[in-house]
Tab-separated table of C-alpha atoms and ligand atoms in Angstrom:
chain	number	residue	atom	x	y	z
A	1	MET	CA	0.000	0.000	0.000
A	2	SER	CA	1.275	3.461	-0.879
A	3	ILE	CA	0.206	6.915	0.350
A	4	ASP	CA	1.282	10.223	-1.222
A	5	LEU	CA	1.136	13.282	1.007
A	6	HIS	CA	1.485	16.721	-0.520
A	7	SER	CA	2.415	20.105	0.952
A	8	VAL	CA	3.412	18.998	4.443
A	9	ASN	CA	5.167	21.267	6.944
A	10	LEU	CA	8.114	19.228	8.266
A	11	ASN	CA	10.156	21.279	10.749
A	12	GLY	CA	9.256	24.515	8.960
A	13	GLU	CA	9.953	23.254	5.401
A	14	THR	CA	7.220	22.354	2.906
A	15	VAL	CA	7.716	18.814	1.583
A	16	ASP	CA	5.899	15.947	-0.138
A	17	LEU	CA	6.064	12.516	1.477
A	18	THR	CA	5.577	9.041	0.068
A	19	VAL	CA	4.751	6.094	2.286
A	20	ARG	CA	5.260	2.585	0.974
A	21	ASP	CA	5.082	-0.803	2.701
A	22	GLY	CA	4.770	0.768	6.128
A	23	ARG	CA	7.812	3.029	5.787
A	24	ILE	CA	8.597	6.541	4.645
A	25	ALA	CA	9.909	5.953	1.105
A	26	ALA	CA	10.562	9.542	0.013
A	27	ILE	CA	10.630	13.115	1.316
A	28	THR	CA	11.025	15.760	-1.383
A	29	PRO	CA	10.989	19.568	-1.134
A	30	SER	CA	7.834	21.223	-2.374
A	31	ASP	CA	6.846	24.799	-3.214
A	32	GLY	CA	4.091	26.828	-1.660
A	33	THR	CA	2.198	26.933	1.584
A	34	ALA	CA	1.838	23.744	3.593
A	35	LYS	CA	-1.618	22.287	4.164
A	36	SER	CA	-0.717	20.281	7.253
A	37	VAL	CA	1.991	19.917	9.871
A	38	ILE	CA	3.595	16.551	10.593
A	39	MET	CA	5.009	15.047	13.775
A	40	PRO	CA	5.912	11.577	15.052
A	41	LEU	CA	3.077	9.860	16.926
A	42	PRO	CA	2.884	11.477	20.369
A	43	VAL	CA	4.371	9.843	23.471
A	44	GLU	CA	2.708	10.583	26.821
A	45	PRO	CA	5.122	10.621	29.781
A	46	HIS	CA	2.736	11.014	32.726
A	47	VAL	CA	-0.831	9.847	33.375
A	48	HIS	CA	-2.719	7.956	36.115
A	49	LEU	CA	-4.789	5.122	34.636
A	50	ASP	CA	-5.735	3.813	38.100
A	51	LYS	CA	-7.426	7.070	39.125
A	52	THR	CA	-8.939	8.026	35.783
A	53	PHE	CA	-12.690	8.405	35.182
A	54	THR	CA	-13.605	8.386	38.870
A	55	ILE	CA	-14.797	11.990	39.116
A	56	ASN	CA	-18.459	11.029	38.622
A	57	ARG	CA	-18.524	9.248	41.990
A	58	CYS	CA	-16.432	11.719	44.022
A	59	ALA	CA	-18.337	14.498	45.786
A	60	ASN	CA	-17.443	17.365	48.110
A	61	ILE	CA	-13.769	17.370	47.142
A	62	LYS	CA	-11.810	19.832	49.280
A	63	PRO	CA	-9.755	22.383	47.312
A	64	GLY	CA	-6.121	21.700	46.474
A	65	LEU	CA	-3.796	18.728	46.156
A	66	PHE	CA	-4.449	17.199	49.559
A	67	GLY	CA	-8.220	17.444	49.047
A	68	ALA	CA	-7.796	15.496	45.805
A	69	ILE	CA	-5.637	12.882	47.543
A	70	GLU	CA	-8.256	12.469	50.291
A	71	ALA	CA	-11.100	12.111	47.764
A	72	THR	CA	-9.115	9.543	45.759
A	73	ASN	CA	-8.313	7.514	48.868
A	74	ALA	CA	-12.034	7.467	49.715
A	75	ASP	CA	-12.821	6.255	46.187
A	76	LYS	CA	-10.356	3.353	46.363
A	77	LYS	CA	-13.015	1.109	47.929
A	78	HIS	CA	-14.490	0.916	44.390
A	79	TRP	CA	-11.207	-0.147	42.751
A	80	THR	CA	-12.062	-3.766	41.951
A	81	GLU	CA	-10.363	-5.551	39.081
A	82	ALA	CA	-13.361	-4.951	36.808
A	83	ASP	CA	-13.597	-1.284	37.761
A	84	LEU	CA	-9.886	-0.629	37.209
A	85	ARG	CA	-9.885	-2.508	33.930
A	86	THR	CA	-12.918	-0.677	32.531
A	87	ARG	CA	-11.622	2.770	33.425
A	88	ALA	CA	-8.006	2.186	32.360
A	89	GLN	CA	-9.182	0.612	29.127
A	90	GLN	CA	-11.241	3.718	28.393
A	91	GLY	CA	-8.118	5.821	28.880
A	92	LEU	CA	-6.017	3.640	26.569
A	93	SER	CA	-8.714	3.624	23.957
A	94	GLU	CA	-8.913	7.419	23.996
A	95	ALA	CA	-5.111	7.724	23.874
A	96	HIS	CA	-4.942	5.407	20.879
A	97	SER	CA	-7.725	7.250	19.038
A	98	ASN	CA	-5.817	10.486	19.554
A	99	GLY	CA	-2.692	9.010	17.966
A	100	LEU	CA	-0.478	8.178	20.973
A	101	SER	CA	2.120	5.470	20.439
A	102	ALA	CA	3.290	5.084	24.052
A	103	LEU	CA	2.203	6.150	27.493
A	104	ARG	CA	3.660	6.016	31.001
A	105	THR	CA	1.164	5.603	33.820
A	106	HIS	CA	1.786	5.987	37.514
A	107	VAL	CA	0.090	3.426	39.760
A	108	ASP	CA	-0.595	4.339	43.400
A	109	TRP	CA	1.385	2.067	45.719
A	110	SER	CA	0.231	3.231	49.120
A	111	GLN	CA	0.781	0.146	51.280
A	112	THR	CA	3.301	-2.658	51.574
A	113	GLY	CA	1.320	-5.124	49.467
A	114	VAL	CA	1.067	-5.066	45.685
A	115	PRO	CA	-1.845	-2.897	44.474
A	116	LEU	CA	-4.394	-4.602	42.251
A	117	ALA	CA	-3.960	-1.878	39.610
A	118	TRP	CA	-0.334	-2.965	39.131
A	119	SER	CA	-1.349	-6.323	37.657
A	120	VAL	CA	-4.402	-4.923	35.853
A	121	VAL	CA	-2.250	-2.414	33.976
A	122	ALA	CA	0.276	-5.173	33.171
A	123	GLU	CA	-2.507	-7.246	31.611
A	124	LEU	CA	-3.684	-4.250	29.600
A	125	ASP	CA	-0.125	-3.633	28.417
A	126	ARG	CA	-0.024	-7.195	27.050
A	127	GLU	CA	-3.431	-6.821	25.409
A	128	TRP	CA	-2.546	-3.483	23.816
A	129	THR	CA	0.993	-4.354	22.846
A	130	ASP	CA	0.409	-4.106	19.073
A	131	LYS	CA	-1.239	-0.707	19.431
A	132	LEU	CA	0.326	1.177	22.315
A	133	THR	CA	3.310	0.748	24.643
A	134	VAL	CA	2.244	1.067	28.294
A	135	GLN	CA	4.863	1.701	30.990
A	136	ARG	CA	4.087	1.471	34.708
A	137	VAL	CA	5.586	3.518	37.524
A	138	ALA	CA	5.114	2.417	41.134
A	139	LEU	CA	4.051	5.655	42.830
A	140	ALA	CA	4.660	5.221	46.565
A	141	PRO	CA	4.800	7.919	49.235
A	142	LEU	CA	8.469	8.618	49.993
A	143	ASP	CA	7.868	7.683	53.641
A	144	LEU	CA	6.865	4.181	52.478
A	145	LEU	CA	9.415	3.609	49.711
A	146	GLY	CA	12.172	5.161	51.812
A	147	ASP	CA	11.409	2.830	54.724
A	148	PRO	CA	14.381	0.463	55.099
A	149	ASP	CA	12.142	-2.595	55.587
A	150	ILE	CA	9.301	-1.862	53.166
A	151	GLY	CA	11.145	-0.155	50.277
A	152	PRO	CA	13.226	-3.213	49.296
A	153	LYS	CA	10.099	-5.409	49.166
A	154	ILE	CA	8.345	-2.967	46.806
A	155	ALA	CA	11.486	-2.705	44.695
A	156	GLU	CA	11.812	-6.486	44.419
A	157	HIS	CA	8.270	-6.789	43.133
A	158	VAL	CA	8.699	-3.951	40.645
A	159	ALA	CA	11.960	-5.496	39.423
A	160	ALA	CA	10.347	-8.919	39.060
A	161	THR	CA	7.335	-7.642	37.133
A	162	GLY	CA	8.893	-4.820	35.137
A	163	GLY	CA	8.409	-1.156	35.810
A	164	VAL	CA	9.812	2.159	36.860
A	165	LEU	CA	10.268	3.103	40.515
A	166	GLY	CA	8.753	6.348	41.745
A	167	ALA	CA	7.801	8.266	44.856
A	168	PHE	CA	5.667	11.185	45.920
A	169	ILE	CA	7.970	13.706	47.579
A	170	TYR	CA	6.718	16.741	49.430
A	171	GLN	CA	8.618	18.229	52.351
A	172	ASN	CA	9.030	14.812	54.005
A	173	GLU	CA	10.877	14.478	57.280
A	174	ASP	CA	14.393	13.097	56.714
A	175	LEU	CA	13.838	13.596	53.011
A	176	ASP	CA	17.498	13.145	52.031
A	177	THR	CA	17.918	9.902	53.957
A	178	LYS	CA	14.741	8.354	52.589
A	179	LEU	CA	15.436	9.509	49.053
A	180	GLU	CA	18.953	8.120	49.129
A	181	ARG	CA	17.511	4.708	50.020
A	182	VAL	CA	15.368	4.962	46.877
A	183	PHE	CA	18.437	5.729	44.764
A	184	ARG	CA	20.189	2.725	46.297
A	185	LEU	CA	17.259	0.535	45.272
A	186	ALA	CA	17.511	1.980	41.758
A	187	GLU	CA	21.226	1.188	41.674
A	188	GLN	CA	20.637	-2.333	42.927
A	189	HIS	CA	17.844	-3.145	40.439
A	190	ASP	CA	18.858	-0.874	37.554
A	191	PHE	CA	15.583	1.067	37.662
A	192	LEU	CA	14.602	4.219	35.871
A	193	LEU	CA	13.224	6.681	38.456
A	194	ASP	CA	10.200	8.973	38.162
A	195	PHE	CA	9.190	11.264	41.038
A	196	HIS	CA	6.214	13.460	41.838
A	197	VAL	CA	8.095	16.287	43.504
A	198	ASP	CA	7.314	19.675	45.062
A	199	GLU	CA	3.713	19.783	43.851
A	200	GLY	CA	2.920	22.907	45.850
A	201	LEU	CA	3.748	26.567	46.308
A	202	ASP	CA	5.894	26.557	49.443
A	203	GLN	CA	9.154	28.358	48.828
A	204	ASP	CA	10.997	25.842	50.971
A	205	ALA	CA	9.754	22.820	48.999
A	206	CYS	CA	13.058	21.779	47.442
A	207	GLY	CA	12.795	18.025	46.904
A	208	PHE	CA	13.774	18.647	43.286
A	209	ASP	CA	17.200	19.856	44.476
A	210	ALA	CA	17.652	16.645	46.475
A	211	VAL	CA	16.752	14.497	43.462
A	212	VAL	CA	19.261	16.408	41.340
A	213	ALA	CA	22.058	16.000	43.908
A	214	LEU	CA	21.451	12.254	44.282
A	215	THR	CA	21.265	11.758	40.522
A	216	VAL	CA	24.820	13.093	40.346
A	217	LYS	CA	25.957	11.025	43.316
A	218	TYR	CA	24.567	7.784	41.848
A	219	GLY	CA	25.592	8.551	38.243
A	220	MET	CA	22.035	8.311	36.936
A	221	ALA	CA	22.106	10.995	34.224
A	222	GLY	CA	19.306	10.460	31.715
A	223	ARG	CA	17.529	7.921	33.952
A	224	VAL	CA	15.625	10.244	36.310
A	225	LEU	CA	12.412	12.101	35.517
A	226	CYS	CA	10.581	14.453	37.859
A	227	GLY	CA	7.022	15.702	37.538
A	228	HIS	CA	5.620	19.059	38.723
A	229	ALA	CA	8.288	21.035	40.672
A	230	CYS	CA	5.628	23.753	41.055
A	231	SER	CA	7.618	25.462	43.789
A	232	LEU	CA	10.142	26.572	41.153
A	233	SER	CA	7.475	29.102	40.123
A	234	VAL	CA	7.647	30.866	43.505
A	235	ARG	CA	11.144	30.244	44.891
A	236	PRO	CA	13.740	33.072	44.888
A	237	GLN	CA	15.140	33.541	41.384
A	238	ASP	CA	18.768	32.922	42.382
A	239	ASP	CA	17.797	29.576	43.889
A	240	VAL	CA	15.825	28.635	40.815
A	241	ALA	CA	18.676	29.579	38.466
A	242	ARG	CA	21.099	27.487	40.520
A	243	VAL	CA	18.909	24.389	40.629
A	244	MET	CA	18.030	24.624	36.925
A	245	ASP	CA	21.740	24.634	36.018
A	246	ALA	CA	22.360	21.760	38.411
A	247	ALA	CA	19.471	19.738	36.920
A	248	ALA	CA	20.830	20.287	33.409
A	249	ASP	CA	24.307	19.127	34.472
A	250	ALA	CA	22.859	16.152	36.347
A	251	GLY	CA	20.723	14.998	33.390
A	252	VAL	CA	17.431	15.156	35.319
A	253	ALA	CA	14.385	15.746	33.091
A	254	LEU	CA	11.162	17.422	34.205
A	255	THR	CA	7.574	16.894	33.092
A	256	VAL	CA	5.269	19.899	33.371
A	257	LEU	CA	1.607	19.005	33.804
A	258	PRO	CA	-0.422	22.080	32.947
A	259	THR	CA	-3.981	20.881	33.537
A	260	THR	CA	-3.496	19.530	37.042
A	261	ASN	CA	-1.188	22.350	38.134
A	262	LEU	CA	-3.493	25.087	36.858
A	263	HIS	CA	-6.418	23.322	38.495
A	264	LEU	CA	-4.998	22.509	41.938
A	265	GLN	CA	-2.398	25.193	42.667
A	266	ASP	CA	-3.508	28.267	44.638
A	267	MET	CA	-7.005	26.796	44.758
A	268	ALA	CA	-9.457	28.096	47.354
A	269	GLU	CA	-13.224	28.044	47.619
A	270	GLY	CA	-14.832	31.114	46.037
A	271	ARG	CA	-11.558	32.836	45.136
A	272	SER	CA	-9.715	33.120	41.828
A	273	PRO	CA	-6.103	31.872	41.751
A	274	ARG	CA	-3.269	34.381	41.600
A	275	LEU	CA	-0.371	31.910	41.359
A	276	ARG	CA	-0.483	29.381	38.532
A	277	GLY	CA	2.056	26.840	39.749
A	278	LEU	CA	3.773	25.938	36.500
A	279	ALA	CA	7.514	25.326	36.594
A	280	PRO	CA	9.279	27.862	34.328
A	281	MET	CA	9.411	25.779	31.140
A	282	GLN	CA	11.248	28.223	28.890
A	283	ASP	CA	13.889	28.995	31.502
A	284	LEU	CA	14.414	25.310	32.291
A	285	ARG	CA	14.932	24.493	28.658
A	286	ALA	CA	17.246	27.477	28.176
A	287	ALA	CA	19.310	26.173	31.092
A	288	GLY	CA	19.629	22.819	29.305
A	289	VAL	CA	16.990	20.730	31.099
A	290	THR	CA	14.887	18.326	29.017
A	291	VAL	CA	11.293	19.449	29.624
A	292	LEU	CA	8.373	17.155	28.766
A	293	LEU	CA	4.648	17.866	28.791
A	294	GLY	CA	2.088	15.461	30.238
A	295	ALA	CA	-1.671	15.088	30.608
A	296	ASP	CA	-1.518	13.868	34.245
A	297	ASN	CA	-5.048	13.452	35.614
A	298	VAL	CA	-8.100	12.842	33.448
A	299	ALA	CA	-11.572	13.002	34.991
A	300	ASP	CA	-10.519	12.349	38.592
A	301	PRO	CA	-10.399	14.493	41.761
A	302	PHE	CA	-7.044	16.002	40.735
A	303	TYR	CA	-8.557	17.329	37.510
A	304	PRO	CA	-12.220	16.748	36.682
A	305	ARG	CA	-11.892	17.268	32.929
A	306	GLY	CA	-8.943	16.542	30.605
A	307	CYS	CA	-8.272	13.974	27.903
A	308	TYR	CA	-5.638	11.540	26.678
A	309	ASP	CA	-4.527	13.852	23.916
A	310	ALA	CA	-0.968	15.181	23.847
A	311	ILE	CA	-1.955	17.849	21.322
A	312	GLU	CA	-4.383	19.317	23.859
A	313	THR	CA	-1.611	19.290	26.472
A	314	LEU	CA	0.680	21.115	24.060
A	315	ARG	CA	-1.999	23.663	23.212
A	316	LEU	CA	-2.557	24.474	26.893
A	317	ALA	CA	1.164	24.561	27.732
A	318	CYS	CA	1.798	26.998	24.882
A	319	LEU	CA	-0.832	29.353	26.235
A	320	ALA	CA	0.070	29.002	29.902
A	321	GLY	CA	3.840	29.126	29.375
A	322	HIS	CA	4.092	31.419	26.324
A	323	LEU	CA	5.740	28.674	24.289
A	324	ASN	CA	6.229	28.622	20.549
A	325	PRO	CA	4.527	25.310	19.656
A	326	ALA	CA	6.887	24.433	16.778
A	327	ASP	CA	9.777	24.354	19.279
A	328	TRP	CA	7.997	22.036	21.711
A	329	ILE	CA	6.875	19.081	19.575
A	330	GLY	CA	9.705	16.987	21.049
A	331	ALA	CA	8.235	17.490	24.541
A	332	ILE	CA	5.312	15.268	23.531
A	333	SER	CA	7.205	12.936	21.168
A	334	THR	CA	10.930	12.340	20.634
A	335	ASN	CA	12.228	13.713	23.938
A	336	ALA	CA	9.469	11.964	25.872
A	337	ALA	CA	10.368	8.657	24.204
A	338	ARG	CA	14.077	9.102	24.969
A	339	VAL	CA	13.478	9.884	28.650
A	340	MET	CA	11.170	6.865	28.903
A	341	GLY	CA	13.935	4.640	27.511
A	342	LEU	CA	12.104	3.998	24.220
A	343	ASP	CA	13.407	4.363	20.668
A	344	ALA	CA	12.969	7.989	19.615
A	345	PRO	CA	10.622	8.220	16.630
A	346	ASP	CA	11.776	10.091	13.543
A	347	ILE	CA	10.299	11.479	10.334
A	348	ALA	CA	12.988	10.368	7.885
A	349	ILE	CA	13.397	8.253	4.770
A	350	GLY	CA	13.372	4.611	5.751
A	351	ALA	CA	11.767	5.255	9.149
A	352	PRO	CA	8.514	3.475	10.058
A	353	ALA	CA	5.488	5.403	8.795
A	354	ASP	CA	4.141	6.226	12.277
A	355	PHE	CA	3.160	9.866	12.343
A	356	MET	CA	0.366	12.372	12.629
A	357	LEU	CA	-0.688	15.205	10.323
A	358	ILE	CA	-2.771	18.116	11.557
A	359	GLN	CA	-4.476	20.471	9.154
A	360	GLY	CA	-2.780	23.878	9.168
A	361	ARG	CA	-0.023	25.748	7.382
A	362	ASP	CA	2.173	25.854	10.508
A	363	TRP	CA	1.932	24.891	14.178
A	364	ASP	CA	0.129	28.071	15.249
A	365	ASP	CA	-2.487	27.424	12.580
A	366	ALA	CA	-2.701	23.704	13.433
A	367	LEU	CA	-3.271	24.437	17.142
A	368	ARG	CA	-5.724	27.255	16.505
A	369	SER	CA	-8.765	25.019	16.890
A	370	PRO	CA	-9.198	21.675	18.671
A	371	THR	CA	-11.379	20.481	15.796
A	372	ALA	CA	-8.628	20.701	13.139
A	373	GLN	CA	-8.627	17.529	11.085
A	374	ARG	CA	-5.954	14.940	11.881
A	375	ARG	CA	-4.585	12.029	9.913
A	376	ILE	CA	-2.940	9.350	11.983
A	377	ILE	CA	-0.667	6.975	10.076
A	378	ARG	CA	0.366	3.802	11.886
A	379	SER	CA	2.581	1.317	10.037
A	380	GLY	CA	1.529	3.035	6.829
A	381	GLN	CA	-2.180	2.626	7.576
A	382	ASN	CA	-4.390	5.676	7.581
A	383	THR	CA	-6.967	6.910	10.136
A	384	THR	CA	-8.643	10.291	9.864
A	385	ILE	CA	-10.265	12.122	12.762
A	386	GLY	CA	-11.781	15.565	13.101
A	387	LYS	CA	-14.669	17.618	11.897
A	388	ASP	CA	-13.987	17.073	8.187
A	389	ALA	CA	-13.165	13.384	8.450
A	390	ALA	CA	-14.989	11.226	5.941
B	401	ZN	ZN1	0.792	12.766	38.386
């Protein structure tokens, strides 16, 4: 099967593309204005399939992060195998329809024993393997994972069943000691690490700094990803400049999660937020840090709306962070894949024909409206979605 694509904006140049036998057979320069932009299939670095689609049964959620945590803990009584499977499946299905090729999901690990969601997501990964790569992160409170008796047991199970090790870090007591135990577990089992860190607006929340320092100490450049680091938006500028440089040198990447941060940070009943809680994406990148963008929560107490659509995440991040979208495609594709330890996708002759086209002459035009038509090509096969789709 062969597909000819005309007037495509590839990294700012107008080209024609030919797809043959599931691969990109030719890319040739073309004159005139592009009709669509092209990118590799998106890669999602940070969602929560165990929590997703629970908002309909959560009521009276208190404002802010800890209100969302409390509401989610109360909902966990409903998390049977069937419930988890149905909700997670809905998330995967939506992600696939929106063109994602891979996704990393955190799974709450809030007690010593193995959570049911851990095995449910593993089963779904096997079932979806031809369509979507699903990575799991064990998301344990740092107090639990950093416990010298409990942490090694969790790590052994994660190592035996395959996954990334992660912790929720927020101004814990003995933070450095507990976190160093986590790095030792990573060293022992050769884990990638992925932390929820400093998801709040306290100027003295500096777990990110501790992660950076330990990444250097344990030689884990390129193997550590943090999410949030909201406190970087309010800490003194000298501090922020110092830690951004240190993170770049250490090879620690950061995922910014615009929906959940904009929703939960500086949230109070009956009052509009003044502080928006987003880590300074442009400054981080300028300092040399790899910055990714993630969807985080979808239809749960942490964010009651949202969708498994990296293009929507990019659109929001561009608005909230004053980003130029054409410069940030890697944050939802190639860079995300690299940080997740996957092969980085590429639009090049001979590469697999796995990419997405969005109607528009350039990225500003393509992101202008959420209803712009998309063509998703997987292994050279064509799917069209959007308002004009036949
Ligand atoms: Zn998260």
